[in-house]
Short mmCIF file of C-alpha atoms in Angstrom, two decimals:
data_model
loop_
_atom_site.label_atom_id
_atom_site.label_comp_id
_atom_site.label_asym_id
_atom_site.label_seq_id
_atom_site.Cartn_x
_atom_site.Cartn_y
_atom_site.Cartn_z
CA MET A 1 0.00 0.00 0.00
CA HIS A 2 1.22 3.47 -0.75
CA GLY A 3 2.70 5.32 2.21
CA LEU A 4 0.09 8.05 1.76
CA VAL A 5 -2.56 5.59 2.90
CA ASN A 6 -0.71 4.62 6.06
CA ARG A 7 0.25 8.18 6.74
CA SER A 8 -3.37 9.29 6.33
CA LEU A 9 -4.40 6.82 9.00
CA GLN A 10 -1.58 8.03 11.22
CA CYS A 11 -2.59 11.71 10.86
CA PHE A 12 -6.27 10.85 11.29
CA ILE A 13 -5.71 9.04 14.60
CA ARG A 14 -3.22 11.58 15.92
CA ASP A 15 -5.28 14.64 15.00
CA THR A 16 -8.62 13.18 16.09
CA TYR A 17 -7.74 11.11 19.13
CA GLY A 18 -4.23 12.14 20.16
CA GLU A 19 -0.75 10.75 20.34
CA ASP A 20 -1.42 7.95 22.85
CA PRO A 21 -4.01 6.02 20.83
CA TRP A 22 -1.65 6.20 17.86
CA THR A 23 1.25 4.80 19.89
CA ALA A 24 -1.09 2.09 21.20
CA THR A 25 -2.21 1.28 17.65
CA VAL A 26 1.35 0.90 16.42
CA ALA A 27 2.25 -1.27 19.41
CA ARG A 28 -0.85 -3.43 18.97
CA ALA A 29 -0.07 -3.89 15.28
CA GLY A 30 3.39 -5.08 16.34
CA LEU A 31 5.24 -2.37 14.41
CA GLY A 32 8.47 -0.68 15.36
CA ALA A 33 8.10 2.58 13.47
CA THR A 34 5.54 5.15 14.54
CA GLU A 35 6.04 7.41 11.57
CA PHE A 36 5.09 6.61 7.98
CA ASP A 37 6.59 8.28 4.94
CA SER A 38 4.13 9.41 2.34
CA LEU A 39 6.70 8.93 -0.41
CA GLU A 40 7.32 5.24 0.34
CA CYS A 41 5.40 2.09 -0.41
CA TYR A 42 4.58 -0.44 2.29
CA ASP A 43 3.37 -4.00 2.40
CA ASP A 44 -0.43 -4.44 2.25
CA ALA A 45 -0.33 -6.67 5.34
CA LEU A 46 1.07 -3.77 7.32
CA SER A 47 -1.85 -1.51 6.46
CA GLU A 48 -4.22 -4.35 7.27
CA ALA A 49 -2.59 -4.81 10.70
CA LEU A 50 -2.78 -1.06 11.35
CA ILE A 51 -6.45 -0.78 10.48
CA GLY A 52 -7.33 -3.79 12.66
CA ALA A 53 -5.30 -2.44 15.56
CA ALA A 54 -6.76 1.07 15.25
CA SER A 55 -10.30 -0.27 15.25
CA ALA A 56 -9.56 -2.24 18.45
CA VAL A 57 -7.73 0.61 20.20
CA LEU A 58 -10.41 3.18 19.36
CA ASN A 59 -13.13 0.66 20.15
CA LYS A 60 -14.90 1.54 16.92
CA PRO A 61 -16.28 -0.82 14.26
CA ARG A 62 -13.90 -1.04 11.36
CA ALA A 63 -16.34 0.35 8.78
CA ALA A 64 -17.34 3.32 10.93
CA MET A 65 -13.73 4.17 11.64
CA LEU A 66 -12.83 4.05 7.94
CA GLU A 67 -15.79 6.31 7.10
CA ASP A 68 -14.50 8.80 9.66
CA LEU A 69 -11.09 8.57 8.02
CA GLY A 70 -12.63 9.44 4.65
CA THR A 71 -14.43 12.44 6.14
CA TYR A 72 -11.26 13.52 7.92
CA LEU A 73 -9.30 13.50 4.65
CA VAL A 74 -11.62 16.12 3.17
CA ALA A 75 -13.02 18.06 6.09
CA THR A 76 -10.02 18.68 8.35
CA PRO A 77 -9.15 22.37 8.19
CA GLY A 78 -5.46 21.61 8.56
CA SER A 79 -5.17 19.33 5.54
CA GLN A 80 -6.69 21.03 2.53
CA ASN A 81 -4.79 19.04 -0.05
CA VAL A 82 -7.25 16.21 -0.66
CA ARG A 83 -10.30 18.46 -0.65
CA ARG A 84 -8.72 20.90 -3.06
CA LEU A 85 -7.47 18.23 -5.41
CA LEU A 86 -10.95 16.70 -5.48
CA ARG A 87 -12.60 20.05 -6.15
CA PHE A 88 -10.67 20.31 -9.41
CA SER A 89 -13.00 17.56 -10.69
CA GLY A 90 -15.99 19.80 -11.28
CA THR A 91 -17.94 22.90 -10.36
CA GLY A 92 -20.93 21.07 -8.86
CA PHE A 93 -21.47 17.86 -6.92
CA GLU A 94 -23.09 16.08 -9.84
CA ALA A 95 -20.17 16.95 -12.12
CA PHE A 96 -17.90 15.79 -9.33
CA LEU A 97 -19.70 12.42 -9.22
CA TYR A 98 -19.31 11.99 -12.96
CA ALA A 99 -15.61 12.82 -12.70
CA LEU A 100 -15.00 10.21 -9.97
CA GLU A 101 -14.18 7.57 -12.56
CA ASN A 102 -11.18 9.69 -13.57
CA LEU A 103 -9.92 9.81 -10.01
CA PRO A 104 -7.32 7.01 -10.28
CA ASP A 105 -5.93 8.54 -13.50
CA ARG A 106 -5.88 11.98 -11.96
CA ALA A 107 -4.10 10.68 -8.86
CA ARG A 108 -1.51 8.97 -11.06
CA LEU A 109 -0.90 12.27 -12.86
CA ALA A 110 0.40 13.58 -9.56
CA ILE A 111 1.84 10.43 -7.98
CA PRO A 112 2.64 7.78 -10.58
CA ASP A 113 2.84 4.87 -8.12
CA LEU A 114 -0.37 5.71 -6.25
CA ASP A 115 -2.79 2.85 -6.81
CA LEU A 116 -6.41 3.85 -6.12
CA PRO A 117 -9.63 1.84 -6.36
CA ALA A 118 -11.19 1.52 -9.80
CA LEU A 119 -14.52 3.39 -9.78
CA GLU A 120 -17.51 3.08 -12.07
CA LEU A 121 -20.61 5.27 -11.79
CA ARG A 122 -23.99 4.09 -13.07
CA ARG A 123 -27.05 6.33 -13.13
CA THR A 124 -30.03 4.25 -11.94
CA GLY A 125 -32.71 6.94 -11.85
CA ALA A 126 -33.32 10.62 -11.33
CA GLY A 127 -30.68 11.68 -8.83
CA GLU A 128 -29.83 8.03 -8.14
CA PHE A 129 -26.48 6.44 -8.80
CA VAL A 130 -24.56 3.31 -7.98
CA LEU A 131 -20.83 3.65 -7.63
CA ALA A 132 -18.98 0.36 -8.08
CA VAL A 133 -15.69 0.23 -6.16
CA ARG A 134 -13.13 -2.37 -7.13
CA TRP A 135 -10.30 -2.78 -4.65
CA ARG A 136 -8.26 -5.41 -2.87
CA THR A 137 -10.34 -5.12 0.30
CA PRO A 138 -13.86 -3.84 1.07
CA ASP A 139 -12.23 -1.06 3.12
CA ALA A 140 -11.99 1.32 0.17
CA ALA A 141 -15.78 1.67 -0.12
CA CYS A 142 -16.02 2.64 3.57
CA VAL A 143 -13.37 5.35 3.22
CA LEU A 144 -15.09 6.58 0.05
CA ILE A 145 -18.46 6.92 1.75
CA GLY A 146 -16.94 9.17 4.41
CA LEU A 147 -15.12 11.13 1.74
CA LEU A 148 -18.22 11.55 -0.46
CA ARG A 149 -20.29 12.76 2.51
CA ALA A 150 -17.72 15.41 3.24
CA MET A 151 -17.48 16.42 -0.43
CA ALA A 152 -21.30 16.72 -0.67
CA ASP A 153 -21.13 19.12 2.28
CA ASP A 154 -18.31 20.96 0.62
CA TYR A 155 -20.36 21.50 -2.53
CA GLY A 156 -23.46 22.34 -0.49
CA ALA A 157 -25.34 19.30 -1.85
CA LEU A 158 -27.75 17.12 0.10
CA ALA A 159 -27.14 13.44 -0.61
CA LEU A 160 -27.45 10.02 1.00
CA PHE A 161 -24.81 7.32 0.73
CA GLU A 162 -25.25 3.67 1.51
CA HIS A 163 -22.84 0.76 1.39
CA ALA A 164 -24.18 -2.17 -0.61
CA PRO A 165 -22.67 -5.40 -1.85
CA GLY A 166 -21.66 -5.17 -5.48
CA ASP A 167 -21.28 -7.89 -8.05
CA HIS A 168 -18.16 -9.77 -9.13
CA GLY A 169 -16.30 -9.09 -5.92
CA SER A 170 -16.74 -5.33 -6.09
CA GLU A 171 -18.36 -3.14 -3.47
CA ALA A 172 -21.08 -0.67 -4.28
CA ILE A 173 -22.15 2.67 -2.90
CA ARG A 174 -25.71 3.74 -3.52
CA VAL A 175 -25.96 7.49 -3.92
CA GLN A 176 -29.19 9.49 -3.69
CA LEU A 177 -28.68 13.08 -4.71
CA LEU A 178 -31.61 14.98 -3.14
CA ASP A 179 -30.63 18.60 -3.66
CA THR A 180 -27.56 20.00 -5.38
CA GLY A 181 -28.09 23.52 -4.02
CA PHE A 182 -29.07 22.61 -0.47
CA ALA A 183 -26.54 24.88 1.19
CA GLU A 184 -24.04 27.47 0.08
CA GLY A 185 -21.06 25.14 0.09
CA ARG A 186 -17.49 26.08 0.75
CA ARG A 187 -15.61 28.49 -1.45
CA PHE A 188 -13.05 27.04 -3.81
CA ASP A 189 -10.28 29.29 -5.13
CA LEU A 190 -8.98 27.64 -8.24
CA ALA A 191 -5.45 28.96 -7.82
CA GLY A 192 -5.27 28.35 -4.09
CA ALA A 193 -4.33 30.84 -1.43
CA ALA A 194 -1.35 33.08 -2.18
CA ARG A 195 1.83 31.60 -0.82
CA MET B 1 -1.34 17.34 -45.98
CA SER B 2 -3.89 18.58 -48.48
CA ALA B 3 -7.46 17.50 -47.91
CA ALA B 4 -9.46 16.19 -50.81
CA ARG B 5 -11.92 18.73 -52.16
CA ASP B 6 -15.24 18.06 -50.56
CA PRO B 7 -18.27 19.62 -52.31
CA LEU B 8 -20.15 19.64 -49.01
CA THR B 9 -17.66 21.82 -47.20
CA GLU B 10 -16.04 23.64 -50.08
CA GLY B 11 -16.49 27.37 -49.69
CA ARG B 12 -18.82 27.00 -46.72
CA VAL B 13 -18.46 28.70 -43.35
CA ILE B 14 -19.74 27.67 -39.92
CA GLY B 15 -22.11 29.99 -38.21
CA LEU B 16 -22.06 29.88 -34.42
CA SER B 17 -24.26 31.72 -31.98
CA GLY B 18 -22.60 33.96 -29.38
CA ALA B 19 -23.65 31.53 -26.66
CA ALA B 20 -22.02 28.64 -28.51
CA LEU B 21 -18.87 30.72 -28.98
CA ASP B 22 -18.80 31.50 -25.26
CA LEU B 23 -18.94 27.80 -24.46
CA LEU B 24 -16.45 26.65 -27.05
CA VAL B 25 -13.98 29.49 -26.78
CA PRO B 26 -14.57 31.44 -23.55
CA TRP B 27 -11.32 33.30 -24.24
CA HIS B 28 -12.27 34.89 -27.58
CA LEU B 29 -12.32 38.43 -28.87
CA TRP B 30 -14.11 39.31 -32.10
CA ILE B 31 -12.82 42.47 -33.73
CA GLY B 32 -15.01 44.02 -36.44
CA PRO B 33 -13.79 45.46 -39.78
CA ALA B 34 -13.62 48.95 -38.25
CA GLY B 35 -11.14 47.72 -35.63
CA ARG B 36 -13.65 47.80 -32.77
CA ILE B 37 -14.59 44.91 -30.51
CA VAL B 38 -17.88 43.30 -31.60
CA ARG B 39 -18.09 40.74 -28.83
CA ALA B 40 -15.87 39.07 -26.27
CA GLY B 41 -16.07 35.81 -24.37
CA PRO B 42 -17.09 36.11 -20.71
CA THR B 43 -13.62 35.36 -19.36
CA VAL B 44 -11.88 37.79 -21.68
CA THR B 45 -14.38 40.48 -20.65
CA ARG B 46 -13.54 39.76 -17.01
CA ILE B 47 -9.82 40.01 -17.63
CA VAL B 48 -9.59 42.79 -20.20
CA ALA B 49 -12.50 45.15 -19.54
CA PRO B 50 -12.24 47.84 -16.87
CA PRO B 51 -14.34 46.74 -13.87
CA GLY B 52 -18.08 47.03 -14.49
CA GLU B 53 -17.75 47.82 -18.21
CA THR B 54 -18.17 45.76 -21.36
CA LEU B 55 -15.79 45.49 -24.26
CA THR B 56 -18.28 46.04 -27.07
CA GLY B 57 -17.36 49.00 -29.26
CA ARG B 58 -13.95 49.54 -27.73
CA ASP B 59 -10.64 49.74 -29.53
CA PRO B 60 -8.74 46.54 -28.59
CA PHE B 61 -5.38 48.30 -29.02
CA THR B 62 -6.18 50.62 -26.10
CA LEU B 63 -6.54 47.57 -23.84
CA LEU B 64 -4.04 45.08 -25.20
CA ASP B 65 -0.48 45.38 -26.43
CA ILE B 66 0.48 42.85 -29.07
CA LEU B 67 4.19 42.39 -28.33
CA ARG B 68 5.33 39.32 -30.22
CA PRO B 69 6.36 38.25 -32.79
CA TYR B 70 6.56 42.06 -33.23
CA PRO B 71 4.44 44.92 -31.93
CA VAL B 72 1.33 45.83 -33.95
CA ARG B 73 -1.14 48.57 -33.19
CA ASP B 74 -3.90 48.19 -35.79
CA LEU B 75 -6.18 45.56 -37.27
CA ALA B 76 -4.56 45.38 -40.70
CA ARG B 77 -1.15 44.62 -39.25
CA LEU B 78 -2.62 42.26 -36.67
CA LEU B 79 -4.11 40.17 -39.47
CA LEU B 80 -0.68 39.77 -41.00
CA LEU B 81 0.18 37.72 -37.91
CA LYS B 82 -2.49 35.12 -38.71
CA GLY B 83 -1.70 31.75 -37.10
CA HIS B 84 1.38 32.97 -35.22
CA ARG B 85 1.79 32.57 -31.48
CA LEU B 86 1.22 36.06 -30.12
CA ARG B 87 2.34 37.50 -26.84
CA VAL B 88 -0.36 39.83 -25.61
CA ARG B 89 0.08 42.16 -22.65
CA LEU B 90 -2.82 43.50 -20.62
CA GLN B 91 -2.38 47.27 -20.41
CA ALA B 92 -4.14 47.36 -17.04
CA HIS B 93 -1.84 44.59 -15.74
CA PRO B 94 1.48 45.11 -17.51
CA ASP B 95 3.09 42.29 -15.52
CA LEU B 96 0.74 39.75 -17.10
CA SER B 97 1.07 38.53 -20.64
CA LEU B 98 -1.08 35.98 -22.36
CA ALA B 99 -0.61 33.73 -25.36
CA GLY B 100 -2.83 34.49 -28.33
CA MET B 101 -3.65 33.62 -31.91
CA VAL B 102 -5.56 35.53 -34.58
CA VAL B 103 -7.40 34.46 -37.74
CA PRO B 104 -9.18 36.72 -40.26
CA LEU B 105 -12.96 36.51 -40.51
CA PRO B 106 -14.39 35.75 -43.94
CA GLY B 107 -15.12 38.53 -46.39
CA GLY B 108 -13.02 41.13 -44.63
CA GLY B 109 -15.23 40.84 -41.56
CA GLY B 110 -12.45 41.59 -39.09
CA ALA B 111 -10.45 39.30 -36.85
CA PHE B 112 -11.07 36.51 -34.39
CA LEU B 113 -8.54 36.50 -31.56
CA THR B 114 -8.22 33.74 -28.99
CA LEU B 115 -6.25 34.09 -25.78
CA SER B 116 -4.85 31.66 -23.25
CA PRO B 117 -3.20 32.32 -19.90
CA GLY B 118 0.10 30.68 -20.85
CA ALA B 119 2.74 30.40 -18.16
CA ALA B 120 1.20 33.12 -15.99
CA LEU B 121 -1.74 30.75 -15.41
CA VAL B 122 -1.72 30.61 -11.63
CA GLU B 123 -1.34 34.35 -11.20
CA ILE B 124 -4.10 35.10 -13.73
CA VAL B 125 -6.49 32.61 -12.13
CA ARG B 126 -5.79 34.11 -8.72
CA ARG B 127 -5.92 37.77 -9.70
CA PHE B 128 -9.18 37.50 -11.67
CA ASP B 129 -10.66 34.87 -9.35
CA LEU B 130 -11.32 32.48 -12.23
CA THR B 131 -13.23 29.24 -11.74
CA LEU B 132 -13.46 25.98 -13.65
CA ASP B 133 -16.34 27.57 -15.61
CA ASP B 134 -13.89 30.03 -17.15
CA PHE B 135 -12.34 27.20 -19.12
CA ALA B 136 -13.89 24.87 -21.67
CA PRO B 137 -14.30 21.34 -20.24
CA THR B 138 -11.95 20.06 -22.94
CA ASP B 139 -9.29 22.58 -21.90
CA LEU B 140 -6.41 21.03 -19.95
CA THR B 141 -6.15 24.02 -17.64
CA ALA B 142 -7.94 22.24 -14.78
CA GLU B 143 -5.49 19.33 -15.05
CA MET B 144 -2.64 21.81 -15.18
CA LEU B 145 -3.77 23.60 -12.02
CA PHE B 146 -4.37 20.27 -10.34
CA LEU B 147 -0.85 19.19 -11.21
CA ILE B 148 0.70 22.45 -10.03
CA GLU B 149 -1.08 22.06 -6.73
CA ALA B 150 -0.23 18.37 -6.38
CA LYS B 151 3.39 19.12 -7.23
CA SER B 152 3.55 21.84 -4.58
CA ALA B 153 2.06 19.47 -2.01
CA ALA B 154 4.57 16.77 -2.94
CA PHE B 155 7.35 19.33 -2.64
CA ARG B 156 6.24 20.34 0.83
CA GLU B 157 6.02 16.69 1.83
CA SER B 158 9.46 15.99 0.42
CA ARG B 159 10.88 18.96 2.31
CA ARG B 160 9.24 17.78 5.53
CA LEU B 161 10.77 14.35 4.98
CA ASN B 162 14.20 15.83 4.31
CA GLU B 163 14.05 17.86 7.48
CA ARG B 164 13.10 14.77 9.43
CA LEU B 165 15.98 12.79 7.90
CA ARG B 166 18.40 15.63 8.59
CA GLY B 167 17.24 15.69 12.20
CA ALA B 168 17.70 11.93 12.47
CA LYS B 169 21.17 12.23 10.96
CA THR B 170 22.17 14.90 13.48
CA VAL B 171 20.93 12.73 16.32
CA ALA B 172 22.75 9.70 14.92
CA GLU B 173 25.95 11.71 14.59
CA ALA B 174 25.58 13.01 18.12
CA GLN B 175 25.14 9.46 19.36
CA ALA B 176 27.96 7.99 17.29
CA MET B 177 30.76 6.27 19.19
CA THR B 178 33.08 5.69 16.27
CA ASP B 179 35.62 7.87 14.52
CA THR B 180 34.59 7.57 10.90
CA LEU B 181 38.08 7.94 9.42
CA THR B 182 39.90 5.29 11.45
CA GLY B 183 37.10 3.12 12.76
CA LEU B 184 38.52 3.59 16.27
CA ALA B 185 36.40 4.71 19.20
CA ASN B 186 35.84 8.49 19.34
CA ARG B 187 36.13 10.95 22.21
CA ARG B 188 32.60 10.20 23.41
CA ALA B 189 33.25 6.45 23.48
CA ALA B 190 36.55 6.95 25.32
CA ASP B 191 34.86 9.18 27.91
CA ALA B 192 32.13 6.60 28.37
CA ALA B 193 34.68 3.78 28.80
CA LEU B 194 36.67 5.83 31.32
CA ALA B 195 33.54 6.80 33.23
CA GLY B 196 32.54 3.13 33.38
CA LEU B 197 35.96 2.05 34.64
CA THR B 198 36.31 4.77 37.27
CA ALA B 199 32.77 4.23 38.56
CA ALA B 200 33.57 0.65 39.58
CA PRO B 201 35.26 0.13 42.97
CA GLY B 202 39.05 -0.34 42.90
CA PRO B 203 39.62 0.05 39.19
CA ARG B 204 42.86 -1.17 37.66
CA PHE B 205 43.83 0.18 34.27
CA GLY B 206 46.45 2.17 32.41
CA LEU B 207 45.70 5.31 30.42
CA MET B 208 47.99 6.25 27.57
CA HIS B 209 47.82 9.49 25.64
CA VAL B 210 49.47 9.27 22.20
CA ASP B 211 50.25 12.46 20.31
CA LEU B 212 51.78 12.12 16.84
CA ASP B 213 55.01 13.97 16.02
CA HIS B 214 55.61 15.57 12.61
CA PHE B 215 52.08 14.77 11.47
CA LYS B 216 51.41 18.36 10.42
CA ALA B 217 54.41 18.19 8.09
CA VAL B 218 52.95 15.12 6.35
CA ASN B 219 49.63 16.87 5.90
CA ASP B 220 51.27 20.05 4.63
CA THR B 221 53.71 18.48 2.20
CA LEU B 222 51.91 15.36 0.99
CA GLY B 223 48.31 16.52 1.33
CA HIS B 224 45.30 15.56 3.36
CA ALA B 225 44.79 12.23 1.60
CA ALA B 226 48.27 11.17 2.73
CA GLY B 227 47.51 12.49 6.21
CA ASP B 228 44.34 10.41 6.33
CA ALA B 229 46.24 7.30 5.21
CA VAL B 230 48.81 7.88 7.97
CA LEU B 231 46.06 8.18 10.58
CA GLN B 232 44.56 4.90 9.38
CA GLU B 233 47.96 3.26 9.61
CA VAL B 234 48.45 4.61 13.14
CA ALA B 235 45.06 3.17 14.08
CA ARG B 236 46.15 -0.24 12.75
CA VAL B 237 49.39 -0.16 14.76
CA LEU B 238 47.61 0.87 17.96
CA ARG B 239 45.08 -1.91 17.53
CA GLU B 240 47.78 -4.50 16.86
CA GLU B 241 49.85 -3.46 19.86
CA THR B 242 46.91 -3.69 22.26
CA ARG B 243 44.48 -6.37 23.25
CA ARG B 244 40.95 -6.77 21.97
CA ASP B 245 39.43 -5.57 25.26
CA ASP B 246 41.52 -2.42 25.41
CA VAL B 247 39.95 0.81 24.20
CA VAL B 248 41.74 2.66 21.42
CA ALA B 249 40.25 6.03 20.57
CA ARG B 250 41.05 8.91 18.28
CA VAL B 251 40.28 11.97 20.38
CA GLY B 252 41.66 14.79 18.25
CA GLY B 253 43.22 15.43 14.85
CA ASP B 254 46.41 13.51 15.66
CA GLU B 255 45.73 12.52 19.27
CA PHE B 256 44.81 9.09 20.51
CA LEU B 257 43.90 7.52 23.85
CA VAL B 258 44.61 3.93 24.79
CA ILE B 259 42.91 2.45 27.83
CA LEU B 260 44.57 -0.80 28.88
CA ARG B 261 42.29 -2.83 31.12
CA ASP B 262 43.65 -4.68 34.16
CA CYS B 263 47.09 -3.31 33.50
CA ASP B 264 49.00 -0.98 35.79
CA ASP B 265 52.43 -2.62 35.43
CA LEU B 266 54.59 0.41 34.63
CA GLY B 267 57.35 -1.71 33.07
CA LEU B 268 54.91 -3.45 30.76
CA LEU B 269 53.24 -0.16 29.84
CA ASP B 270 56.60 1.37 29.01
CA ARG B 271 57.47 -1.58 26.76
CA ILE B 272 54.12 -1.26 24.98
CA ALA B 273 54.58 2.50 24.51
CA ARG B 274 58.11 2.08 23.16
CA ARG B 275 56.99 -0.63 20.79
CA ILE B 276 54.25 1.67 19.50
CA ILE B 277 56.77 4.47 18.95
CA ALA B 278 59.15 2.14 17.15
CA ARG B 279 56.46 0.86 14.84
CA LEU B 280 55.14 4.35 14.09
CA GLU B 281 58.64 5.42 13.13
CA GLU B 282 58.87 2.79 10.40
CA PRO B 283 58.71 4.87 7.19
CA LEU B 284 55.49 4.61 5.26
CA ASP B 285 55.71 4.74 1.53
CA ARG B 286 53.25 7.14 0.01
CA ASP B 287 53.34 7.19 -3.83
CA GLY B 288 57.08 6.65 -3.72
CA ARG B 289 57.60 9.42 -1.18
CA PRO B 290 58.46 8.35 2.35
CA CYS B 291 56.32 9.68 5.17
CA ARG B 292 58.00 9.81 8.54
CA ILE B 293 56.24 10.38 11.81
CA SER B 294 56.75 9.44 15.43
CA ALA B 295 54.81 9.82 18.65
CA SER B 296 55.07 11.39 22.07
CA ILE B 297 53.29 9.32 24.68
CA GLY B 298 52.25 10.03 28.25
CA THR B 299 50.85 7.42 30.61
CA THR B 300 49.19 7.26 33.97
CA VAL B 301 47.64 4.35 35.87
CA SER B 302 44.61 4.13 38.14
CA SER B 303 46.64 2.81 41.07
CA PHE B 304 48.32 6.23 41.39
CA TYR B 305 45.07 7.63 42.78
CA ASP B 306 43.07 7.02 45.92
CA ASP B 307 39.95 7.94 44.04
CA PRO B 308 40.74 7.85 40.31
CA ALA B 309 38.66 10.40 38.44
CA ALA B 310 38.58 10.42 34.64
CA ALA B 311 39.19 14.15 34.27
CA ARG B 312 42.18 14.11 36.59
CA MET B 313 43.75 11.08 34.90
CA LEU B 314 43.28 12.57 31.43
CA GLU B 315 44.94 15.75 32.60
CA ASP B 316 47.90 13.83 34.06
CA ALA B 317 48.36 11.68 30.93
CA ASP B 318 48.20 14.84 28.86
CA ARG B 319 50.82 16.54 31.02
CA ALA B 320 53.10 13.50 30.74
CA THR B 321 52.72 13.67 26.94
CA TYR B 322 53.68 17.30 27.05
CA ALA B 323 56.80 16.33 28.97
CA SER B 324 57.64 13.83 26.20
CA LYS B 325 57.16 16.56 23.61
CA SER B 326 59.28 19.12 25.37
CA GLY B 327 61.89 16.46 26.14
CA GLY B 328 62.59 16.08 22.41
CA ARG B 329 59.56 14.02 21.14
CA ALA B 330 59.52 10.37 20.14
CA ARG B 331 59.52 9.26 23.74
CA HIS B 332 57.35 7.93 26.52
CA THR B 333 56.77 9.60 29.90
CA ILE B 334 55.02 8.12 32.89
CA HIS B 335 53.20 10.54 35.11
CA VAL B 336 54.78 10.87 38.57
CA PRO B 337 52.16 11.31 41.25
CA ASP B 338 52.54 14.42 43.40
CA GLY B 339 55.75 15.49 41.74
CA PRO B 340 57.40 16.72 38.58
CA GLU B 341 57.15 14.34 35.64
CA GLY B 342 60.21 12.07 35.32
CA SER B 343 61.15 10.54 32.06
CA MET B 344 61.55 6.79 31.82
CA HIS B 345 64.15 7.46 29.19
#
């Protein structure tokens, strides 16, 4: 798994719960290092051990914890990177949904060795979509649900997301888009803040 | 490549509504035959027009400077630049220049100019508060901005990582116990060994301070590489003339400490010191040029002291070495407790 994934989990636990739960997670997972590099790649088993340990330490069901991680990635004021990079996908939430399928390609534009879940969006009715998520574990769909919820907020859209089993070993997320202009949404400056 | 003549398209022109033009080419400027702006895309209006005004009817050459390939100030000359890459400066923002291209409109109907932010992209987007809607969906600008942002984030991350590694390196260096040139123990390791020995009750050990003679001359005449080779050779001799459990440390440029465990036999220590001096005096061949050095050595032993303290012993060994130096170098001196240093030679 790419180091960004492990590092995201590390930052999520540290920022949300504090240093001690993170140290406990690392210890429980039987790892020596407490610091992950976002420019490295790690073994999948290591990420698996971390997620299991974090869920036990935080006393939170695995799926719920991963959803929180997805929300954290977008909604944390301190880390604007993921939110901003996602906002480049489109001016409204519906356009954003349609652009999701390009997400792995877009991510590879920036980080060539970043492997993201394959996504496929199907429109099933007015304002209703099914997003098929193909990944090595079901975890990706959980993280995505949290992330999509936060992005809907960001765009000011009102939408419901539901985890459903997919076919052929994929996971599915059912999306009901109720109102694209429900709230004002957060401002997005295309060029970013002056640095 | 010349296209085959197609009767369906031959001599025909496409007519597009203003709304279609705005969607397809949001960065367009249509200049009429009289040299006045007929219409402008929404983004160009935002960038070029004075705040709150429109561009219709205005003279484009009072708003834009066409700089490259060469300056032009009227429609007729502008049209001569058909198909060229233009550099276009905004008069209201002289620090910003855009890329542009012009084509003539059919039947002498004026010119159609398209603009693009070029390399000033980020600054233009920021200054005019542009959004994704200011670019056609087929335009790669969004990808470009995405990449610029992702690249900056990766840069920050890489810098953070570098700082962390540099910090770790500093810590590792501070904790190092080895002299990197010779592989001997360093000052910190020698201090730690001495502290360990003197902390135990009734310690028994000899402490030898070895200071090379004529080393500076080797460095000065044969160069630092030769100097380094000599230091490595000295390290080899010191290791060979001592036992595995003894501590041999390089504690300065050409200064060494030898801690001989369980040894306070002055006669034996003197024989060891003299053997070291003799071996160091054997000429080393360096690229056909002989390198000659020697050593001044000073020794003290723990049994000289009621309560041997590392600092005191180091000072005494150092003073004995100084006596060897001032006595003519290439000799060994044993510290005399509570008295002037007496040479064993």
